[in-house]
PDB file of C-alpha atoms in Angstrom:
ATOM      1  CA  UNK A   1       5.425  -6.410 -28.847  1.00  0.00           C
ATOM      2  CA  UNK A   2       2.557  -4.178 -27.721  1.00  0.00           C
ATOM      3  CA  UNK A   3       0.302  -5.093 -24.799  1.00  0.00           C
ATOM      4  CA  UNK A   4      -2.660  -5.603 -27.124  1.00  0.00           C
ATOM      5  CA  UNK A   5      -0.562  -7.955 -29.278  1.00  0.00           C
ATOM      6  CA  UNK A   6       0.540 -10.033 -26.271  1.00  0.00           C
ATOM      7  CA  UNK A   7      -3.056 -10.386 -25.122  1.00  0.00           C
ATOM      8  CA  UNK A   8      -4.256 -11.314 -28.595  1.00  0.00           C
ATOM      9  CA  UNK A   9      -1.492 -13.874 -29.096  1.00  0.00           C
ATOM     10  CA  UNK A  10      -2.540 -15.827 -26.000  1.00  0.00           C
ATOM     11  CA  UNK A  11      -6.258 -15.031 -26.300  1.00  0.00           C
ATOM     12  CA  UNK A  12      -6.233 -13.484 -22.822  1.00  0.00           C
ATOM     13  CA  UNK A  13      -9.403 -11.836 -21.621  1.00  0.00           C
ATOM     14  CA  UNK A  14      -8.874  -9.528 -18.676  1.00  0.00           C
ATOM     15  CA  UNK A  15     -10.763 -10.333 -15.492  1.00  0.00           C
ATOM     16  CA  UNK A  16     -12.816  -7.504 -14.054  1.00  0.00           C
ATOM     17  CA  UNK A  17     -12.976  -9.306 -10.703  1.00  0.00           C
ATOM     18  CA  UNK A  18      -9.189  -9.044 -10.384  1.00  0.00           C
ATOM     19  CA  UNK A  19      -9.188  -5.349 -11.272  1.00  0.00           C
ATOM     20  CA  UNK A  20      -7.066  -6.003 -14.344  1.00  0.00           C
ATOM     21  CA  UNK A  21      -6.241  -2.787 -16.189  1.00  0.00           C
ATOM     22  CA  UNK A  22      -2.882  -3.416 -17.834  1.00  0.00           C
ATOM     23  CA  UNK A  23      -0.422  -0.632 -18.500  1.00  0.00           C
ATOM     24  CA  UNK A  24      -0.051  -0.439 -22.288  1.00  0.00           C
ATOM     25  CA  UNK A  25       2.359   2.463 -22.760  1.00  0.00           C
ATOM     26  CA  UNK A  26       5.986   1.385 -22.398  1.00  0.00           C
ATOM     27  CA  UNK A  27       7.140   5.010 -22.147  1.00  0.00           C
ATOM     28  CA  UNK A  28       5.185   5.292 -18.887  1.00  0.00           C
ATOM     29  CA  UNK A  29       6.956   2.173 -17.563  1.00  0.00           C
ATOM     30  CA  UNK A  30      10.320   3.683 -18.462  1.00  0.00           C
ATOM     31  CA  UNK A  31       9.441   6.954 -16.749  1.00  0.00           C
ATOM     32  CA  UNK A  32       8.372   5.127 -13.582  1.00  0.00           C
ATOM     33  CA  UNK A  33      11.681   3.258 -13.510  1.00  0.00           C
ATOM     34  CA  UNK A  34      13.661   6.424 -14.209  1.00  0.00           C
ATOM     35  CA  UNK A  35      11.978   8.309 -11.378  1.00  0.00           C
ATOM     36  CA  UNK A  36      12.369   5.340  -9.042  1.00  0.00           C
ATOM     37  CA  UNK A  37      16.175   5.767  -9.182  1.00  0.00           C
ATOM     38  CA  UNK A  38      16.734   2.036  -8.797  1.00  0.00           C
ATOM     39  CA  UNK A  39      20.168   0.531  -9.447  1.00  0.00           C
ATOM     40  CA  UNK A  40      22.024  -2.742 -10.029  1.00  0.00           C
ATOM     41  CA  UNK A  41      22.237  -3.517  -6.297  1.00  0.00           C
ATOM     42  CA  UNK A  42      18.472  -3.411  -5.677  1.00  0.00           C
ATOM     43  CA  UNK A  43      16.065  -6.273  -5.173  1.00  0.00           C
ATOM     44  CA  UNK A  44      12.548  -5.245  -6.179  1.00  0.00           C
ATOM     45  CA  UNK A  45       9.308  -6.874  -5.090  1.00  0.00           C
ATOM     46  CA  UNK A  46       6.550  -6.255  -7.616  1.00  0.00           C
ATOM     47  CA  UNK A  47       2.912  -6.955  -6.765  1.00  0.00           C
ATOM     48  CA  UNK A  48       0.839  -7.826  -9.817  1.00  0.00           C
ATOM     49  CA  UNK A  49       3.066  -8.783 -12.754  1.00  0.00           C
ATOM     50  CA  UNK A  50       0.182  -8.350 -15.186  1.00  0.00           C
ATOM     51  CA  UNK A  51       1.439  -8.402 -18.757  1.00  0.00           C
ATOM     52  CA  UNK A  52       5.013  -7.781 -17.574  1.00  0.00           C
ATOM     53  CA  UNK A  53       5.460  -4.354 -19.157  1.00  0.00           C
ATOM     54  CA  UNK A  54       6.689  -2.741 -15.921  1.00  0.00           C
ATOM     55  CA  UNK A  55       8.569  -5.873 -14.817  1.00  0.00           C
ATOM     56  CA  UNK A  56      10.591  -5.792 -18.029  1.00  0.00           C
ATOM     57  CA  UNK A  57      11.740  -2.210 -17.485  1.00  0.00           C
ATOM     58  CA  UNK A  58      12.612  -2.811 -13.832  1.00  0.00           C
ATOM     59  CA  UNK A  59      14.632  -5.916 -14.699  1.00  0.00           C
ATOM     60  CA  UNK A  60      16.915  -3.871 -16.976  1.00  0.00           C
ATOM     61  CA  UNK A  61      18.162  -1.853 -14.003  1.00  0.00           C
ATOM     62  CA  UNK A  62      18.268  -4.087 -10.915  1.00  0.00           C
ATOM     63  CA  UNK A  63      19.894  -7.123  -9.403  1.00  0.00           C
ATOM     64  CA  UNK A  64      16.622  -9.033  -9.129  1.00  0.00           C
ATOM     65  CA  UNK A  65      12.864  -8.673  -9.530  1.00  0.00           C
ATOM     66  CA  UNK A  66      10.632 -10.887  -7.399  1.00  0.00           C
ATOM     67  CA  UNK A  67       7.170 -10.510  -8.866  1.00  0.00           C
ATOM     68  CA  UNK A  68       3.816 -11.933  -7.787  1.00  0.00           C
ATOM     69  CA  UNK A  69       0.840 -12.618 -10.049  1.00  0.00           C
ATOM     70  CA  UNK A  70      -2.420 -14.185  -8.877  1.00  0.00           C
ATOM     71  CA  UNK A  71      -3.756 -14.969 -12.376  1.00  0.00           C
ATOM     72  CA  UNK A  72      -2.212 -18.214 -13.642  1.00  0.00           C
ATOM     73  CA  UNK A  73      -3.896 -17.600 -16.993  1.00  0.00           C
ATOM     74  CA  UNK A  74      -1.043 -15.154 -17.684  1.00  0.00           C
ATOM     75  CA  UNK A  75       1.600 -17.834 -17.203  1.00  0.00           C
ATOM     76  CA  UNK A  76       2.191 -18.663 -20.928  1.00  0.00           C
ATOM     77  CA  UNK A  77       2.564 -14.965 -21.787  1.00  0.00           C
ATOM     78  CA  UNK A  78       4.954 -14.250 -18.940  1.00  0.00           C
ATOM     79  CA  UNK A  79       7.009 -17.391 -19.499  1.00  0.00           C
ATOM     80  CA  UNK A  80       7.635 -16.361 -23.098  1.00  0.00           C
ATOM     81  CA  UNK A  81       8.253 -12.718 -22.255  1.00  0.00           C
ATOM     82  CA  UNK A  82      10.863 -13.539 -19.614  1.00  0.00           C
ATOM     83  CA  UNK A  83      12.329 -16.679 -21.131  1.00  0.00           C
ATOM     84  CA  UNK A  84      16.052 -16.567 -20.466  1.00  0.00           C
ATOM     85  CA  UNK A  85      15.815 -13.686 -17.973  1.00  0.00           C
ATOM     86  CA  UNK A  86      18.220 -14.442 -15.151  1.00  0.00           C
ATOM     87  CA  UNK A  87      17.014 -11.790 -12.731  1.00  0.00           C
ATOM     88  CA  UNK A  88      13.217 -12.187 -12.928  1.00  0.00           C
ATOM     89  CA  UNK A  89      11.565 -14.546 -10.443  1.00  0.00           C
ATOM     90  CA  UNK A  90       7.815 -14.962 -11.038  1.00  0.00           C
ATOM     91  CA  UNK A  91       5.499 -16.416  -8.394  1.00  0.00           C
ATOM     92  CA  UNK A  92       1.944 -17.292  -9.363  1.00  0.00           C
ATOM     93  CA  UNK A  93       0.328 -16.757  -5.976  1.00  0.00           C
ATOM     94  CA  UNK A  94      -1.677 -14.230  -4.007  1.00  0.00           C
ATOM     95  CA  UNK A  95       0.702 -11.677  -2.501  1.00  0.00           C
ATOM     96  CA  UNK A  96      -1.633 -11.286   0.470  1.00  0.00           C
ATOM     97  CA  UNK A  97      -0.796 -14.864   1.477  1.00  0.00           C
ATOM     98  CA  UNK A  98       2.983 -14.489   1.133  1.00  0.00           C
ATOM     99  CA  UNK A  99       5.184 -14.751   4.225  1.00  0.00           C
ATOM    100  CA  UNK A 100       7.206 -11.544   3.893  1.00  0.00           C
ATOM    101  CA  UNK A 101       9.620 -12.536   6.642  1.00  0.00           C
ATOM    102  CA  UNK A 102      11.462 -14.707   4.112  1.00  0.00           C
ATOM    103  CA  UNK A 103      12.817 -11.495   2.584  1.00  0.00           C
ATOM    104  CA  UNK A 104      14.430 -10.307   5.828  1.00  0.00           C
ATOM    105  CA  UNK A 105      17.985 -10.938   4.587  1.00  0.00           C
ATOM    106  CA  UNK A 106      17.655  -8.712   1.527  1.00  0.00           C
ATOM    107  CA  UNK A 107      19.768  -5.622   2.192  1.00  0.00           C
ATOM    108  CA  UNK A 108      18.362  -3.268  -0.482  1.00  0.00           C
ATOM    109  CA  UNK A 109      14.703  -4.161  -0.631  1.00  0.00           C
ATOM    110  CA  UNK A 110      12.222  -1.950  -2.472  1.00  0.00           C
ATOM    111  CA  UNK A 111       8.645  -2.328  -3.692  1.00  0.00           C
ATOM    112  CA  UNK A 112       7.295  -1.183  -7.047  1.00  0.00           C
ATOM    113  CA  UNK A 113       3.795  -2.021  -8.286  1.00  0.00           C
ATOM    114  CA  UNK A 114       0.677  -1.059 -10.173  1.00  0.00           C
ATOM    115  CA  UNK A 115      -1.878  -2.225  -7.607  1.00  0.00           C
ATOM    116  CA  UNK A 116      -5.513  -3.042  -8.442  1.00  0.00           C
ATOM    117  CA  UNK A 117      -7.768  -0.605  -6.602  1.00  0.00           C
ATOM    118  CA  UNK A 118      -9.834  -3.234  -4.841  1.00  0.00           C
ATOM    119  CA  UNK A 119      -6.852  -4.511  -2.840  1.00  0.00           C
ATOM    120  CA  UNK A 120      -4.893  -1.255  -2.433  1.00  0.00           C
ATOM    121  CA  UNK A 121      -5.706  -0.905   1.270  1.00  0.00           C
ATOM    122  CA  UNK A 122      -4.931  -4.551   2.048  1.00  0.00           C
ATOM    123  CA  UNK A 123      -1.587  -4.398   0.237  1.00  0.00           C
ATOM    124  CA  UNK A 124      -0.491  -1.288   2.126  1.00  0.00           C
ATOM    125  CA  UNK A 125      -1.565  -2.703   5.471  1.00  0.00           C
ATOM    126  CA  UNK A 126       0.277  -5.966   4.812  1.00  0.00           C
ATOM    127  CA  UNK A 127       3.516  -4.256   3.850  1.00  0.00           C
ATOM    128  CA  UNK A 128       3.566  -1.857   6.789  1.00  0.00           C
ATOM    129  CA  UNK A 129       2.501  -4.546   9.238  1.00  0.00           C
ATOM    130  CA  UNK A 130       4.596  -7.488   8.012  1.00  0.00           C
ATOM    131  CA  UNK A 131       7.435  -6.479   5.700  1.00  0.00           C
ATOM    132  CA  UNK A 132      11.065  -6.539   6.797  1.00  0.00           C
ATOM    133  CA  UNK A 133      12.673  -3.117   6.603  1.00  0.00           C
ATOM    134  CA  UNK A 134      12.646  -1.697   3.087  1.00  0.00           C
ATOM    135  CA  UNK A 135      14.122   1.451   1.563  1.00  0.00           C
ATOM    136  CA  UNK A 136      10.937   2.679  -0.106  1.00  0.00           C
ATOM    137  CA  UNK A 137       7.820   1.617  -1.978  1.00  0.00           C
ATOM    138  CA  UNK A 138       6.513   3.113  -5.213  1.00  0.00           C
ATOM    139  CA  UNK A 139       2.897   2.266  -5.995  1.00  0.00           C
ATOM    140  CA  UNK A 140       0.365   3.275  -8.616  1.00  0.00           C
ATOM    141  CA  UNK A 141      -3.194   3.847  -7.385  1.00  0.00           C
ATOM    142  CA  UNK A 142      -6.405   5.283  -8.647  1.00  0.00           C
ATOM    143  CA  UNK A 143      -5.976   9.038  -8.263  1.00  0.00           C
ATOM    144  CA  UNK A 144      -8.717   9.643  -5.708  1.00  0.00           C
ATOM    145  CA  UNK A 145      -7.382   6.876  -3.464  1.00  0.00           C
ATOM    146  CA  UNK A 146      -3.866   8.307  -3.670  1.00  0.00           C
ATOM    147  CA  UNK A 147      -5.121  11.768  -2.759  1.00  0.00           C
ATOM    148  CA  UNK A 148      -6.782  10.367   0.362  1.00  0.00           C
ATOM    149  CA  UNK A 149      -3.521   8.736   1.428  1.00  0.00           C
ATOM    150  CA  UNK A 150      -1.746  12.089   1.237  1.00  0.00           C
ATOM    151  CA  UNK A 151      -4.577  13.983   2.938  1.00  0.00           C
ATOM    152  CA  UNK A 152      -3.441  16.645   5.389  1.00  0.00           C
ATOM    153  CA  UNK A 153      -6.921  18.056   5.854  1.00  0.00           C
ATOM    154  CA  UNK A 154      -8.569  16.437   8.849  1.00  0.00           C
ATOM    155  CA  UNK A 155     -11.852  16.143   6.980  1.00  0.00           C
ATOM    156  CA  UNK A 156     -10.165  13.814   4.461  1.00  0.00           C
ATOM    157  CA  UNK A 157      -8.630  11.576   7.118  1.00  0.00           C
ATOM    158  CA  UNK A 158      -9.300   7.871   7.102  1.00  0.00           C
ATOM    159  CA  UNK A 159      -7.885   5.041   9.244  1.00  0.00           C
ATOM    160  CA  UNK A 160      -5.549   4.109   6.382  1.00  0.00           C
ATOM    161  CA  UNK A 161      -4.239   7.656   5.802  1.00  0.00           C
ATOM    162  CA  UNK A 162      -3.471   7.991   9.525  1.00  0.00           C
ATOM    163  CA  UNK A 163      -1.821   4.572   9.581  1.00  0.00           C
ATOM    164  CA  UNK A 164       0.281   5.217   6.466  1.00  0.00           C
ATOM    165  CA  UNK A 165       1.415   8.680   7.567  1.00  0.00           C
ATOM    166  CA  UNK A 166       2.433   7.297  10.966  1.00  0.00           C
ATOM    167  CA  UNK A 167       4.893   4.882   9.433  1.00  0.00           C
ATOM    168  CA  UNK A 168       6.151   6.791   6.401  1.00  0.00           C
ATOM    169  CA  UNK A 169       6.288  10.029   4.481  1.00  0.00           C
ATOM    170  CA  UNK A 170       4.313  10.090   1.237  1.00  0.00           C
ATOM    171  CA  UNK A 171       5.267  12.015  -1.875  1.00  0.00           C
ATOM    172  CA  UNK A 172       3.694  12.233  -5.311  1.00  0.00           C
ATOM    173  CA  UNK A 173       5.891  11.017  -8.171  1.00  0.00           C
ATOM    174  CA  UNK A 174       3.665  11.516 -11.204  1.00  0.00           C
ATOM    175  CA  UNK A 175       0.162  11.370 -12.623  1.00  0.00           C
ATOM    176  CA  UNK A 176      -0.783   8.719 -15.187  1.00  0.00           C
ATOM    177  CA  UNK A 177      -3.658   9.229 -17.602  1.00  0.00           C
ATOM    178  CA  UNK A 178      -6.325   6.532 -17.907  1.00  0.00           C
ATOM    179  CA  UNK A 179      -5.523   6.390 -21.633  1.00  0.00           C
ATOM    180  CA  UNK A 180      -2.328   4.451 -20.882  1.00  0.00           C
ATOM    181  CA  UNK A 181      -4.218   1.298 -19.883  1.00  0.00           C
ATOM    182  CA  UNK A 182      -6.084  -1.617 -21.470  1.00  0.00           C
ATOM    183  CA  UNK A 183      -9.006  -1.572 -20.970  1.00  0.00           C
ATOM    184  CA  UNK A 184      -9.275   2.165 -20.312  1.00  0.00           C
ATOM    185  CA  UNK A 185     -10.459   2.638 -16.697  1.00  0.00           C
ATOM    186  CA  UNK A 186     -12.940   5.298 -15.630  1.00  0.00           C
ATOM    187  CA  UNK A 187     -10.365   7.276 -13.642  1.00  0.00           C
ATOM    188  CA  UNK A 188      -6.775   8.498 -13.877  1.00  0.00           C
ATOM    189  CA  UNK A 189      -3.971   7.146 -11.714  1.00  0.00           C
ATOM    190  CA  UNK A 190      -1.240   8.579  -9.532  1.00  0.00           C
ATOM    191  CA  UNK A 191       2.129   7.178  -8.471  1.00  0.00           C
ATOM    192  CA  UNK A 192       3.212   7.710  -4.868  1.00  0.00           C
ATOM    193  CA  UNK A 193       6.481   7.051  -3.096  1.00  0.00           C
ATOM    194  CA  UNK A 194       6.402   5.823   0.503  1.00  0.00           C
ATOM    195  CA  UNK A 195       9.539   6.440   2.561  1.00  0.00           C
ATOM    196  CA  UNK A 196       9.417   4.436   5.799  1.00  0.00           C
ATOM    197  CA  UNK A 197       9.844   6.157   9.142  1.00  0.00           C
ATOM    198  CA  UNK A 198      10.752   3.517  11.668  1.00  0.00           C
ATOM    199  CA  UNK A 199      10.848   5.668  14.815  1.00  0.00           C
ATOM    200  CA  UNK A 200       7.465   4.360  16.036  1.00  0.00           C
ATOM    201  CA  UNK A 201       7.924   0.683  15.190  1.00  0.00           C
ATOM    202  CA  UNK A 202       9.429  -0.369  18.528  1.00  0.00           C
ATOM    203  CA  UNK A 203       6.869   1.460  20.656  1.00  0.00           C
ATOM    204  CA  UNK A 204       3.764   1.096  18.469  1.00  0.00           C
ATOM    205  CA  UNK A 205       2.808  -2.310  17.098  1.00  0.00           C
ATOM    206  CA  UNK A 206       1.491  -1.681  13.538  1.00  0.00           C
ATOM    207  CA  UNK A 207      -1.283  -4.305  13.633  1.00  0.00           C
ATOM    208  CA  UNK A 208      -2.507  -3.167  17.025  1.00  0.00           C
ATOM    209  CA  UNK A 209      -2.379   0.490  16.080  1.00  0.00           C
ATOM    210  CA  UNK A 210      -4.333  -0.133  12.875  1.00  0.00           C
ATOM    211  CA  UNK A 211      -7.058  -1.968  14.822  1.00  0.00           C
ATOM    212  CA  UNK A 212      -7.215   0.905  17.291  1.00  0.00           C
ATOM    213  CA  UNK A 213      -7.586   3.560  14.579  1.00  0.00           C
ATOM    214  CA  UNK A 214     -10.305   1.513  12.882  1.00  0.00           C
ATOM    215  CA  UNK A 215     -12.218   1.477  16.161  1.00  0.00           C
ATOM    216  CA  UNK A 216     -11.815   5.243  16.484  1.00  0.00           C
ATOM    217  CA  UNK A 217     -13.398   5.627  13.020  1.00  0.00           C
ATOM    218  CA  UNK A 218     -15.919   2.787  13.382  1.00  0.00           C
ATOM    219  CA  UNK A 219     -18.813   5.254  13.335  1.00  0.00           C
ATOM    220  CA  UNK A 220     -17.510   8.350  11.616  1.00  0.00           C
ATOM    221  CA  UNK A 221     -20.527  10.499  12.467  1.00  0.00           C
ATOM    222  CA  UNK A 222     -20.348   9.553  16.139  1.00  0.00           C
ATOM    223  CA  UNK A 223     -18.047  11.166  18.680  1.00  0.00           C
ATOM    224  CA  UNK A 224     -14.680   9.712  19.565  1.00  0.00           C
ATOM    225  CA  UNK A 225     -16.050   9.052  23.047  1.00  0.00           C
ATOM    226  CA  UNK A 226     -18.866   6.966  21.634  1.00  0.00           C
ATOM    227  CA  UNK A 227     -16.523   4.934  19.426  1.00  0.00           C
ATOM    228  CA  UNK A 228     -14.096   4.130  22.239  1.00  0.00           C
ATOM    229  CA  UNK A 229     -16.546   3.406  25.039  1.00  0.00           C
ATOM    230  CA  UNK A 230     -16.479  -0.363  24.433  1.00  0.00           C
ATOM    231  CA  UNK A 231     -12.729  -0.668  24.961  1.00  0.00           C
ATOM    232  CA  UNK A 232     -12.109   2.056  27.555  1.00  0.00           C
ATOM    233  CA  UNK A 233     -14.195   1.987  30.766  1.00  0.00           C
ATOM    234  CA  UNK A 234     -13.527   5.615  31.748  1.00  0.00           C
ATOM    235  CA  UNK A 235     -13.504   7.049  28.243  1.00  0.00           C
ATOM    236  CA  UNK A 236     -14.135  10.688  29.026  1.00  0.00           C
ATOM    237  CA  UNK A 237     -11.429  10.881  31.661  1.00  0.00           C
ATOM    238  CA  UNK A 238      -8.980   9.118  29.374  1.00  0.00           C
ATOM    239  CA  UNK A 239      -9.624  11.503  26.476  1.00  0.00           C
ATOM    240  CA  UNK A 240      -9.399  14.563  28.690  1.00  0.00           C
ATOM    241  CA  UNK A 241      -5.969  13.423  29.910  1.00  0.00           C
ATOM    242  CA  UNK A 242      -4.629  13.725  26.368  1.00  0.00           C
ATOM    243  CA  UNK A 243      -6.481  16.996  25.793  1.00  0.00           C
ATOM    244  CA  UNK A 244      -9.124  15.635  23.446  1.00  0.00           C
ATOM    245  CA  UNK A 245     -12.638  16.988  23.636  1.00  0.00           C
ATOM    246  CA  UNK A 246     -14.809  13.855  24.146  1.00  0.00           C
ATOM    247  CA  UNK A 247     -17.382  15.349  21.784  1.00  0.00           C
ATOM    248  CA  UNK A 248     -14.852  15.490  18.923  1.00  0.00           C
ATOM    249  CA  UNK A 249     -15.432  13.382  15.859  1.00  0.00           C
ATOM    250  CA  UNK A 250     -12.679  11.082  14.527  1.00  0.00           C
ATOM    251  CA  UNK A 251     -11.696  13.405  11.663  1.00  0.00           C
ATOM    252  CA  UNK A 252     -11.230  16.316  14.118  1.00  0.00           C
ATOM    253  CA  UNK A 253      -8.220  14.687  15.760  1.00  0.00           C
ATOM    254  CA  UNK A 254      -4.674  15.283  14.522  1.00  0.00           C
ATOM    255  CA  UNK A 255      -2.373  12.443  13.469  1.00  0.00           C
ATOM    256  CA  UNK A 256       0.072  13.151  16.303  1.00  0.00           C
ATOM    257  CA  UNK A 257      -2.787  13.051  18.799  1.00  0.00           C
ATOM    258  CA  UNK A 258      -3.838   9.586  17.615  1.00  0.00           C
ATOM    259  CA  UNK A 259      -0.310   8.378  18.312  1.00  0.00           C
ATOM    260  CA  UNK A 260      -0.358   9.953  21.774  1.00  0.00           C
ATOM    261  CA  UNK A 261      -3.831   8.518  22.359  1.00  0.00           C
ATOM    262  CA  UNK A 262      -2.716   5.006  21.502  1.00  0.00           C
ATOM    263  CA  UNK A 263       0.463   5.197  23.592  1.00  0.00           C
ATOM    264  CA  UNK A 264      -1.572   6.457  26.537  1.00  0.00           C
ATOM    265  CA  UNK A 265      -3.988   3.588  26.056  1.00  0.00           C
ATOM    266  CA  UNK A 266      -1.204   1.030  26.315  1.00  0.00           C
ATOM    267  CA  UNK A 267      -0.252   2.351  29.717  1.00  0.00           C
ATOM    268  CA  UNK A 268      -3.720   2.186  31.229  1.00  0.00           C
ATOM    269  CA  UNK A 269      -5.356  -0.603  33.153  1.00  0.00           C
ATOM    270  CA  UNK A 270      -8.848  -1.842  32.496  1.00  0.00           C
ATOM    271  CA  UNK A 271      -8.504  -1.792  28.710  1.00  0.00           C
ATOM    272  CA  UNK A 272      -9.701  -4.861  26.829  1.00  0.00           C
ATOM    273  CA  UNK A 273      -6.806  -6.644  25.161  1.00  0.00           C
ATOM    274  CA  UNK A 274      -6.651  -7.190  21.443  1.00  0.00           C
ATOM    275  CA  UNK A 275      -9.076  -4.315  20.695  1.00  0.00           C
TER     276      UNK A 275
END
């Protein structure tokens, strides 16, 4: 049954406030699954079940799909679609409130999702800050947002792009035209694969580091010295020690330098705790 037919059958009206743009082309779902290279030993966490079109394709290939959907209005549709499915576990709750530590015993954990734009940043932060170790994550984003995550140009840096690239490598999987969704959004989408790099986890606390980077970018047009003066008493001396020009702006500083900056900060006295 087509997406439009499922929605019509249950008289479902998509909620703009939840960023609901449902994938309607099953060939795109199949291509995503094919390029994900998932297998029968994998456990997949999906964020945003939606109409279940991607869930259905994933379930054909893996040991189990644990999928989260915030909109309980989709429950009748999803219950019919996955009636009798032994490897699909649907939770009608907000993923942002889920305790991810309960998945710590899953040996081959992966994430796959078509994430609404308005919570893309929050989802990424939650996974990198709270998730047990996972093999990779494959997410669909609005194209412009995805391009910012992959940004190598300093001028395109943001706190999130620095944070994401600290903890993983990011690669583009495929583009997805806006015409593959109901309703048709104003922009195209892109699918990215995030491969975790755990070398910094033991020495750099993800939540703390994210707070620190946000402070560094708190006033993008101001200098890094100005943005850090409230948490570092001797800001100029501190920046000079890591070879940063105090008059630099946040986007002028390389990713590796932010890591060095943060590690240096941890070793100094007189820094306010908790950022």
